[in-house]
Backbone as ProteinMPNN parsed JSONL, in Angstrom:
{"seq_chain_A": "XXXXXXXXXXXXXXXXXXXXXXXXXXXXXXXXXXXXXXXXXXXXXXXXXXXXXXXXXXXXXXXXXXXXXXXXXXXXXXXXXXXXXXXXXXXXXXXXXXXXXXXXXXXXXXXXXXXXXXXXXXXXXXXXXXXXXXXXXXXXXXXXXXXXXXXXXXXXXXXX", "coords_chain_A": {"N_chain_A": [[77.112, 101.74, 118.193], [80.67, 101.616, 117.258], [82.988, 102.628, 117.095], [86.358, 103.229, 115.395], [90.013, 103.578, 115.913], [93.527, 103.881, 114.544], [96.232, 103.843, 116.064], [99.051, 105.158, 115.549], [102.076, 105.359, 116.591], [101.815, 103.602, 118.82], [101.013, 101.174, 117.304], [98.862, 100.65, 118.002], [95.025, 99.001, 117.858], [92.286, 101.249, 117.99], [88.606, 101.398, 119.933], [86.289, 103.091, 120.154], [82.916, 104.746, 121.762], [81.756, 107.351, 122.416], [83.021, 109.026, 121.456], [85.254, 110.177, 123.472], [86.007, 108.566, 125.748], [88.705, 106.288, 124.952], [88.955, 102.248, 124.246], [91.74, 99.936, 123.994], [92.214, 97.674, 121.324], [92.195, 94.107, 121.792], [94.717, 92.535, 120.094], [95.672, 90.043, 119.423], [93.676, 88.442, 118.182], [92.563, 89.171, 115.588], [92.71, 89.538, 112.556], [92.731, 91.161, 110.31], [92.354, 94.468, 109.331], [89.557, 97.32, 108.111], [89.817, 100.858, 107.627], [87.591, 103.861, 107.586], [88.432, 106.903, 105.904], [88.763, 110.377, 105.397], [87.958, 109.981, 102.944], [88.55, 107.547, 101.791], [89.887, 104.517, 101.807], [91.435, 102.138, 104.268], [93.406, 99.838, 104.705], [94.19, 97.355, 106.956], [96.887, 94.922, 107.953], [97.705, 91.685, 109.465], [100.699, 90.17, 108.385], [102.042, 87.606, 108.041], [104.339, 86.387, 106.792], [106.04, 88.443, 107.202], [106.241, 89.29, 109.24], [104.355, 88.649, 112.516], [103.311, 90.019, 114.217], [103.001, 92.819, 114.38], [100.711, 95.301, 112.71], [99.903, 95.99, 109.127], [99.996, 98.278, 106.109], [98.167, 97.874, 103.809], [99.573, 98.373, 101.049], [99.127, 97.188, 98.313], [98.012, 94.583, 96.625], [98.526, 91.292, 96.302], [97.512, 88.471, 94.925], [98.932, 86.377, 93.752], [100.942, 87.391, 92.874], [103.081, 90.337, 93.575], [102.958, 91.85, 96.205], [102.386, 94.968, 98.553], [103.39, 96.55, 101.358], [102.972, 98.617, 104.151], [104.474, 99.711, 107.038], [104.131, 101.525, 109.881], [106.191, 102.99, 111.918], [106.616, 105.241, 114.303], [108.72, 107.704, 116.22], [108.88, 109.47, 119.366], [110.602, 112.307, 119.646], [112.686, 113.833, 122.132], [113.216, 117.673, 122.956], [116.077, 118.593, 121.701], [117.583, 121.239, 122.469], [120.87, 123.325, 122.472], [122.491, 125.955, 123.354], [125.503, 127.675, 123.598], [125.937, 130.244, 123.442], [126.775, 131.666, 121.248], [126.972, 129.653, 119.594], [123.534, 128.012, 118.197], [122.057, 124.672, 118.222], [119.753, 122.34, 117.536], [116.433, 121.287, 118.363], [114.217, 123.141, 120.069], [111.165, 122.054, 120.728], [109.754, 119.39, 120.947], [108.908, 116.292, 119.456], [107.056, 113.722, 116.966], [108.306, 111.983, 115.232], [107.957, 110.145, 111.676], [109.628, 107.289, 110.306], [108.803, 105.435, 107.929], [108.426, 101.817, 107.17], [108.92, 99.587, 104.4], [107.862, 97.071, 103.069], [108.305, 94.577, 100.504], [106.458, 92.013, 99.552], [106.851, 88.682, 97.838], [104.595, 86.403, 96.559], [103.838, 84.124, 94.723], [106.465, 83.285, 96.119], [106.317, 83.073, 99.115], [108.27, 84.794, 100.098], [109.512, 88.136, 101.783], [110.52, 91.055, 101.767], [112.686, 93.935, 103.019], [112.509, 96.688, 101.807], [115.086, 99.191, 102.945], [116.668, 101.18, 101.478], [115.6, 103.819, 99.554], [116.567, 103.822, 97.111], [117.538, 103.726, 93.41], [119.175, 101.882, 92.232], [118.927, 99.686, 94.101], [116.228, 99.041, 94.4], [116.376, 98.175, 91.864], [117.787, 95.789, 92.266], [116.363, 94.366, 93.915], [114.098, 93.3, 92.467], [115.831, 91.952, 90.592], [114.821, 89.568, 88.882], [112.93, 90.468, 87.443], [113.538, 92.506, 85.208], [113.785, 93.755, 82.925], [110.921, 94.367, 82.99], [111.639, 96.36, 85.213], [113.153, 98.389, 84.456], [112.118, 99.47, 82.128], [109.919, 100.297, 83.542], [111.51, 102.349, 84.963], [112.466, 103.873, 83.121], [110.13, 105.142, 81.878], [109.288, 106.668, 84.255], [111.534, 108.415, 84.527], [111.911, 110.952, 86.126], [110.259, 110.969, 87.987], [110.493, 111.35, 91.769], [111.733, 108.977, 93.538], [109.583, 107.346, 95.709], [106.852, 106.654, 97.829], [104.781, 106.863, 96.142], [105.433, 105.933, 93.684], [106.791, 103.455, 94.504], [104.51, 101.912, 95.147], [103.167, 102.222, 92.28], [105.227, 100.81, 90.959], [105.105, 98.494, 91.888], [102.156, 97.925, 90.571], [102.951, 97.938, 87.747], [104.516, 95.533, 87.622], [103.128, 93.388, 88.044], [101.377, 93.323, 86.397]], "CA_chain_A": [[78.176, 101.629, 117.286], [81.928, 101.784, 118.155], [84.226, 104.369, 116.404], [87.588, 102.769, 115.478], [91.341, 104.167, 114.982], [94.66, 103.077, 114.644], [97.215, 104.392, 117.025], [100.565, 104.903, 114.629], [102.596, 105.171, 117.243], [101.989, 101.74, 119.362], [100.661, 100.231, 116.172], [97.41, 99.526, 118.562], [93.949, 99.73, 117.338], [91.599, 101.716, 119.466], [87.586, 101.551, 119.675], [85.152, 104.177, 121.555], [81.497, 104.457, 121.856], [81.933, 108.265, 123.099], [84.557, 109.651, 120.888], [85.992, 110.656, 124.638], [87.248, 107.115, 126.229], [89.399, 104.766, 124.516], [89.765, 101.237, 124.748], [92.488, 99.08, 123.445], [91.253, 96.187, 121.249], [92.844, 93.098, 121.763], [94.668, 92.334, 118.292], [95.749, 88.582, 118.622], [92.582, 87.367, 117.454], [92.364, 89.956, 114.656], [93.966, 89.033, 111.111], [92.547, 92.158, 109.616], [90.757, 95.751, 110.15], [89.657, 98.355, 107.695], [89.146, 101.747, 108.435], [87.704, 104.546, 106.424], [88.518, 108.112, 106.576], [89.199, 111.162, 103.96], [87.072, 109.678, 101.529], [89.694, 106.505, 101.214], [89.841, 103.309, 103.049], [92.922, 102.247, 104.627], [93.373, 98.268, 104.498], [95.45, 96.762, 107.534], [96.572, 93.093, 108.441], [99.025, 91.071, 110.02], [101.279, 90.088, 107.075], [103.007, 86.364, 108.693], [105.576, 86.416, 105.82], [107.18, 89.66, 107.106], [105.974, 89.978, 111.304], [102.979, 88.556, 112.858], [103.241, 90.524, 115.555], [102.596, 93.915, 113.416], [99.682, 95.366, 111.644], [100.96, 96.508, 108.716], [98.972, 99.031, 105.828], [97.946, 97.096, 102.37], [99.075, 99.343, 99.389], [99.165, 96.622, 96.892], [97.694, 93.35, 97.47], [97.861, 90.576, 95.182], [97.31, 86.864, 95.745], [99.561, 85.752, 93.193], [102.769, 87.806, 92.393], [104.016, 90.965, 94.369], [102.368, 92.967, 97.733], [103.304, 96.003, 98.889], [103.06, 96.837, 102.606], [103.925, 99.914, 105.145], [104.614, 100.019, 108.589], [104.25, 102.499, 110.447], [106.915, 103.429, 112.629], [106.684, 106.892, 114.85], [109.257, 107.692, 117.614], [108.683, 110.771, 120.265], [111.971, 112.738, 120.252], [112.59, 115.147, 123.083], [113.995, 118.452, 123.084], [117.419, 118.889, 122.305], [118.122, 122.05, 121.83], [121.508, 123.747, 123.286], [122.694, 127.432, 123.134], [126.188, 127.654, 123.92], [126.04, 131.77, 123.552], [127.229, 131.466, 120.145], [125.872, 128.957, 118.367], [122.302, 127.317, 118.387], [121.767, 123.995, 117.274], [118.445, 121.359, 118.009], [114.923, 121.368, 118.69], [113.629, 123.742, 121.713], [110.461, 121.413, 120.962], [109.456, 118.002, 121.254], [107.762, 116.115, 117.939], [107.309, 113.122, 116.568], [108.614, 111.247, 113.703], [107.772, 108.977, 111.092], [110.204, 106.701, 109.516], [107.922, 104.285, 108.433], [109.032, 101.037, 106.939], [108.126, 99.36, 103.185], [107.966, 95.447, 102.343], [107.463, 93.86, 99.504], [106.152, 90.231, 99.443], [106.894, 87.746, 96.594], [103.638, 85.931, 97.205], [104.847, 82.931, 94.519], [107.9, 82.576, 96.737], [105.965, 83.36, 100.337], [108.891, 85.687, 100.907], [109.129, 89.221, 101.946], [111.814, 91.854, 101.6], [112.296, 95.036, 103.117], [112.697, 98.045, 101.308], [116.007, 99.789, 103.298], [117.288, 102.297, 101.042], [114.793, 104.388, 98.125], [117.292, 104.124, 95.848], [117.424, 103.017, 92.069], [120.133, 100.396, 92.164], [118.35, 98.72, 95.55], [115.045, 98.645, 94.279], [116.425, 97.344, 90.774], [118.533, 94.613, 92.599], [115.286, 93.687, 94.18], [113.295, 92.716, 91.352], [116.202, 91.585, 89.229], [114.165, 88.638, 87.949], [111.874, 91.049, 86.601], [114.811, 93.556, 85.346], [113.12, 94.308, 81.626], [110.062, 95.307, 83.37], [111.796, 97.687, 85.637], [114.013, 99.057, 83.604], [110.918, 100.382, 81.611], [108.874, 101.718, 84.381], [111.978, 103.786, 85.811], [112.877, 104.8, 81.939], [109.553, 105.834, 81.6], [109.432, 107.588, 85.122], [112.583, 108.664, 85.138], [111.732, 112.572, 86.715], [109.767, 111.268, 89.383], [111.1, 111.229, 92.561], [111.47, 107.837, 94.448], [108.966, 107.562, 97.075], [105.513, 105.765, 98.148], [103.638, 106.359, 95.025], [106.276, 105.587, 92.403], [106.737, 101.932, 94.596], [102.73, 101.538, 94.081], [103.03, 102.022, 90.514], [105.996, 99.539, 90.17], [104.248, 97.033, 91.862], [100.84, 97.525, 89.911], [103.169, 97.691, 86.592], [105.095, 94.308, 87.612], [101.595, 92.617, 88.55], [100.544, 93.055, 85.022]], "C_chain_A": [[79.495, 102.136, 117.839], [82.436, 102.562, 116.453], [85.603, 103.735, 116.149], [88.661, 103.766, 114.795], [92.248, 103.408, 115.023], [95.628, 104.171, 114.863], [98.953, 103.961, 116.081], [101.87, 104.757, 115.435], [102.541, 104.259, 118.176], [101.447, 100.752, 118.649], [99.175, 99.289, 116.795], [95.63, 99.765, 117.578], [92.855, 99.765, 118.612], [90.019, 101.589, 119.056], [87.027, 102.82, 120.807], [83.793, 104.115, 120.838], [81.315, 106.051, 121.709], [82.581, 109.149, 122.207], [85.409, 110.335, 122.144], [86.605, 109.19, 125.314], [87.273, 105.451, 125.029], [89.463, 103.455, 124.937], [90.569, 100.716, 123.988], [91.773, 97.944, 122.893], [92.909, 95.414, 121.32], [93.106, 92.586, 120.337], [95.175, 90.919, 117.645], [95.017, 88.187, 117.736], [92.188, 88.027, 116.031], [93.636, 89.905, 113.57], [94.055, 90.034, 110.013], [91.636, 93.215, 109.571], [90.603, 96.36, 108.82], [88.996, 99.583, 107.801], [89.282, 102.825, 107.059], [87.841, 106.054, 106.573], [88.973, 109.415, 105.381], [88.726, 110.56, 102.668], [88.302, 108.401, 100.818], [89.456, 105.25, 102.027], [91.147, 102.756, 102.92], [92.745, 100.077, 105.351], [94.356, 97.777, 105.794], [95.204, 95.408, 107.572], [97.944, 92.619, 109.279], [99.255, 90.286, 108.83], [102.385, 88.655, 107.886], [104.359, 86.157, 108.704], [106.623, 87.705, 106.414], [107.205, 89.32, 108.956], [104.693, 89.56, 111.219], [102.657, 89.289, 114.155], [102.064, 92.536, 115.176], [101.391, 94.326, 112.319], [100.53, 96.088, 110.364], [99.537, 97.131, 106.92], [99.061, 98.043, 104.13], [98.272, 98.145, 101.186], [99.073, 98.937, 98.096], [99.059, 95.515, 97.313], [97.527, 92.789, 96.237], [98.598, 89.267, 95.802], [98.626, 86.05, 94.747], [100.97, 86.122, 92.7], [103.336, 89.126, 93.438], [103.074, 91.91, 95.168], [103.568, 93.676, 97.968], [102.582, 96.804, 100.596], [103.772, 97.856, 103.343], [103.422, 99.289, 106.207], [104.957, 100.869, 109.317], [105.243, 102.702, 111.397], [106.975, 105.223, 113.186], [107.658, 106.777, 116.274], [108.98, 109.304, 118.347], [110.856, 111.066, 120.328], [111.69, 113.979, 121.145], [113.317, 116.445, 123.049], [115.222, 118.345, 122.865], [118.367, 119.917, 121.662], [119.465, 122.566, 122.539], [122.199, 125.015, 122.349], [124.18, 127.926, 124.095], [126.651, 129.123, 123.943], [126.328, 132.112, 121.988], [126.922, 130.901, 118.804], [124.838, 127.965, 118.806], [122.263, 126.018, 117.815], [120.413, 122.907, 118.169], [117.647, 121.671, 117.459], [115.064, 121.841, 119.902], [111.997, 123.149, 121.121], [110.554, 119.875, 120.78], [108.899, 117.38, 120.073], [108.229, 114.419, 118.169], [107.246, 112.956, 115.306], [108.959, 110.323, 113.268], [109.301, 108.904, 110.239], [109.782, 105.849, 109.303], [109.16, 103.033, 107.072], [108.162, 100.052, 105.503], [108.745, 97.758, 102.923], [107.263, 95.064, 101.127], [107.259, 92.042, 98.987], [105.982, 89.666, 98.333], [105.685, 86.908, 97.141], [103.508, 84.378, 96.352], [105.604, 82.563, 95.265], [107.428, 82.315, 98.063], [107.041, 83.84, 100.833], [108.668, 87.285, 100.849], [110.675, 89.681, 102.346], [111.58, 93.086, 102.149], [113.015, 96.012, 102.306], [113.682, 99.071, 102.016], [116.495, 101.141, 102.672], [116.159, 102.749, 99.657], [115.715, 104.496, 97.379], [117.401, 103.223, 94.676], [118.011, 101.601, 91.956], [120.029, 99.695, 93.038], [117.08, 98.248, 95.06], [115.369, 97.885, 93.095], [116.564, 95.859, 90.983], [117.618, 93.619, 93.242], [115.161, 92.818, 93.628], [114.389, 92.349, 89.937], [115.682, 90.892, 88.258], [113.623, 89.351, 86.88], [112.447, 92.799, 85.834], [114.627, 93.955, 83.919], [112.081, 95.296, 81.942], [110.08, 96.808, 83.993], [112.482, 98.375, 85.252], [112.792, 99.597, 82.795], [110.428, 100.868, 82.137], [109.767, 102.702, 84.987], [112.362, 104.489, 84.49], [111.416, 105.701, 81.669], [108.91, 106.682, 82.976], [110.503, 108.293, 85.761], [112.931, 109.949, 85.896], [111.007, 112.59, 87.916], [110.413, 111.028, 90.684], [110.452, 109.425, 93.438], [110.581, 107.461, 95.753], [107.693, 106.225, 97.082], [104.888, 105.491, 97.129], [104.326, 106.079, 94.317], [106.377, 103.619, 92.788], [105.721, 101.481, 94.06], [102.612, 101.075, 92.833], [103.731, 101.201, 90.106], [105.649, 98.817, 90.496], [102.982, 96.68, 91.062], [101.682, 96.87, 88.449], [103.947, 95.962, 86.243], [104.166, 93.397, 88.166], [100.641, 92.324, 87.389], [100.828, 92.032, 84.247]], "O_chain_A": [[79.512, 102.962, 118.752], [82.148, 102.791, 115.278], [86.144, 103.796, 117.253], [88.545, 104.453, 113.78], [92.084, 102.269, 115.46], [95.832, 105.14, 114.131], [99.647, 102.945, 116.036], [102.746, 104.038, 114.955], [103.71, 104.015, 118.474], [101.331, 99.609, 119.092], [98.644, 98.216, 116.509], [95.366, 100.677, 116.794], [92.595, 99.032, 119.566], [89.865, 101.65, 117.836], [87.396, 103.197, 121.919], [83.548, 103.632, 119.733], [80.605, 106.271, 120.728], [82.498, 110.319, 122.58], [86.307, 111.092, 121.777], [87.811, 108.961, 125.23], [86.633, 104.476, 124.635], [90.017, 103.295, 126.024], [90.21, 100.978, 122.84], [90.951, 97.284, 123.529], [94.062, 95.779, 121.092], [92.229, 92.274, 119.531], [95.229, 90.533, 116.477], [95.376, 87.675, 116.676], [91.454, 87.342, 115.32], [94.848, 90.104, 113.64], [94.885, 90.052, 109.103], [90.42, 93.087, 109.713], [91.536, 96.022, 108.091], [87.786, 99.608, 108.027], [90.093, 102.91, 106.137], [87.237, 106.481, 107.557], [89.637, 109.006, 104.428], [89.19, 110.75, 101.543], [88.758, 108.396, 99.674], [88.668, 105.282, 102.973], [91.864, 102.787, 101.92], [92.079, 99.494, 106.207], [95.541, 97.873, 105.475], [94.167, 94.767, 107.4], [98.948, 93.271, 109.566], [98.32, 89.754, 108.232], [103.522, 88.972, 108.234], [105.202, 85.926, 109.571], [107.796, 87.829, 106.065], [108.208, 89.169, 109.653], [103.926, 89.838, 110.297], [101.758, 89.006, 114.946], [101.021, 93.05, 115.579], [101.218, 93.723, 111.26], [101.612, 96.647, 110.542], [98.49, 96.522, 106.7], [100.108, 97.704, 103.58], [97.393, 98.664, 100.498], [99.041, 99.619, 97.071], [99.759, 95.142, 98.254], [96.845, 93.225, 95.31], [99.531, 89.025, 96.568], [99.18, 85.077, 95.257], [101.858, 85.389, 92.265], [104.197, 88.711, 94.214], [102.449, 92.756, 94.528], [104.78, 93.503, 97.839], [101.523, 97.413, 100.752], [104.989, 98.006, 103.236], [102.413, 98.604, 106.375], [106.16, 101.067, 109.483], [104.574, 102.19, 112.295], [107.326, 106.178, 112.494], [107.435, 105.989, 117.193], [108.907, 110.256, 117.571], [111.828, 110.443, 120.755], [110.825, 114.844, 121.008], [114.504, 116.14, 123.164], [115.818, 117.94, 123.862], [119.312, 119.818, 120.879], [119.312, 122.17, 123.694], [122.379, 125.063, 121.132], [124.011, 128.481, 125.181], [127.754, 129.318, 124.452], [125.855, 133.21, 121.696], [126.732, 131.287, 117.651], [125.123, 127.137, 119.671], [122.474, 126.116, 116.606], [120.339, 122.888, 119.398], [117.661, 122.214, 116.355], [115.767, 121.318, 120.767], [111.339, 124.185, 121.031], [111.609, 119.339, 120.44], [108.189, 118.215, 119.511], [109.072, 113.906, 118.905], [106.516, 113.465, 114.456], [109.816, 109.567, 113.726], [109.942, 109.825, 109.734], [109.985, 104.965, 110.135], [110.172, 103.325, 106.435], [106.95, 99.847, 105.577], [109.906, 97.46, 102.639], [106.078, 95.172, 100.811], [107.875, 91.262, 98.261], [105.003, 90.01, 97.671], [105.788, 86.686, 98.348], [103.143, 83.421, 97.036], [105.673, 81.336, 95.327], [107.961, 81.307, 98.527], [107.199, 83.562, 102.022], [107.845, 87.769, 100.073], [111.596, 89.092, 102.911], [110.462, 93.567, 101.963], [114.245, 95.968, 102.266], [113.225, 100.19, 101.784], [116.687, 102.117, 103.396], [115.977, 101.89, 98.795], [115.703, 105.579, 96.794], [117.367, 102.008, 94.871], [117.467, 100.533, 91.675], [120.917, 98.847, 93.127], [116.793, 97.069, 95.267], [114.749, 96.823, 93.037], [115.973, 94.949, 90.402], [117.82, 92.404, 93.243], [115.683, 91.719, 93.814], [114.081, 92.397, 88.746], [115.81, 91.176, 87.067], [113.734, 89.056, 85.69], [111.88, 93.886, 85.945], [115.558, 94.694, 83.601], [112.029, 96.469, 81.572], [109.4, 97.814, 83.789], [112.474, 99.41, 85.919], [112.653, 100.729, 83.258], [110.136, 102.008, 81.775], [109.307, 103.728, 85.489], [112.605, 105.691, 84.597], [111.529, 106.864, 81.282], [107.954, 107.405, 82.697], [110.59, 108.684, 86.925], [114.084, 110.106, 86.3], [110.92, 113.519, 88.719], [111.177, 110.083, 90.482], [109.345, 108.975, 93.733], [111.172, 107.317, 96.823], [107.719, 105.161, 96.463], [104.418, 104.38, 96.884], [103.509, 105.485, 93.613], [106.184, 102.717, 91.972], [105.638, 100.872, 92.994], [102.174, 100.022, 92.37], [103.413, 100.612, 89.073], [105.594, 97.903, 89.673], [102.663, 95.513, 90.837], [101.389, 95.769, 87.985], [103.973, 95.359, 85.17], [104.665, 92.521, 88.872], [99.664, 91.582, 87.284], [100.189, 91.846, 83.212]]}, "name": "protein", "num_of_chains": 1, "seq": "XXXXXXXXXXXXXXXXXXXXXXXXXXXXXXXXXXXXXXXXXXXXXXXXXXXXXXXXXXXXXXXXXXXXXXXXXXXXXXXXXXXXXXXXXXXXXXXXXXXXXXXXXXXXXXXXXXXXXXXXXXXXXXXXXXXXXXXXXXXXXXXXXXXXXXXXXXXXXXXX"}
């Protein structure tokens, strides 16, 4: 039995036999993986409508009105800290970090939008069509903060 992950940072997916050597799978021929881990399972695919090049993570899948997809994005930044005697400013380490990236696919229309800015009057302007609906789910979430799970929930609530 092979062992699979998914490498967030080159968006590859890896197998081993060993849990000590990696190989790269080849991901043309692959339209979709899922992998399970923390007591969850984590849905990927290549999404056409947005990038076929990209796996990209399923957090709302529906065949007939609105998907909701991440992409992972991680960059390595290096050091840059500097100490001019006076004043400090940087990183004296190295990290990486996510800015990952959020689409949401009209799957009536076969288009796909990205998600640029978390903010109210971007995400509204989105989904104007549907501008009753969201106007109720942000009146009745109006304390939560804008993020991953609040999209979720507006796509399940505009899917109903």
């Amino acid at each position: 039995g092979f062992i699979f992950n998914y490498d967030k940072v080159t968006g590859s997916l890896l197998a081993t036999e060993d849990k000590i050597n990696n190989m790269l799978v080849a991901s043309g021929g692959i339209q979709s993986f899922v992998l399970k881990g923390m007591g969850k399972r984590y849905f990927f695919e290549h999404v056409k409508t947005i990038d076929s090049i990209h796996f990209f993570l399923a957090l709302v899948k529906s065949g007939n009105k609105y998907s909701l997809y991440k992409r992972f994005v991680t960059r390595y930044l290096v050091s840059d800290s500097r100490n001019d005697g006076i004043i400090q400013t940087g990183n004296d380490y190295n990290e990486y970090k996510d800015a990952n990236q959020y689409y949401v696919v009209d799957e009536s229309a076969n288009t796909s939008t990205q998600i640029t800015n978390m903010k109210s009057k971007d995400i509204k302007a989105l989904f104007a069509p549907q501008k009753e609906k969201v106007d109720s789910y942000f009146k009745q979430h109006r304390d939560d903060d804008i993020d991953e799970k609040f999209l979720t929930g507006l796509i399940n609530y505009l899917n109903q």
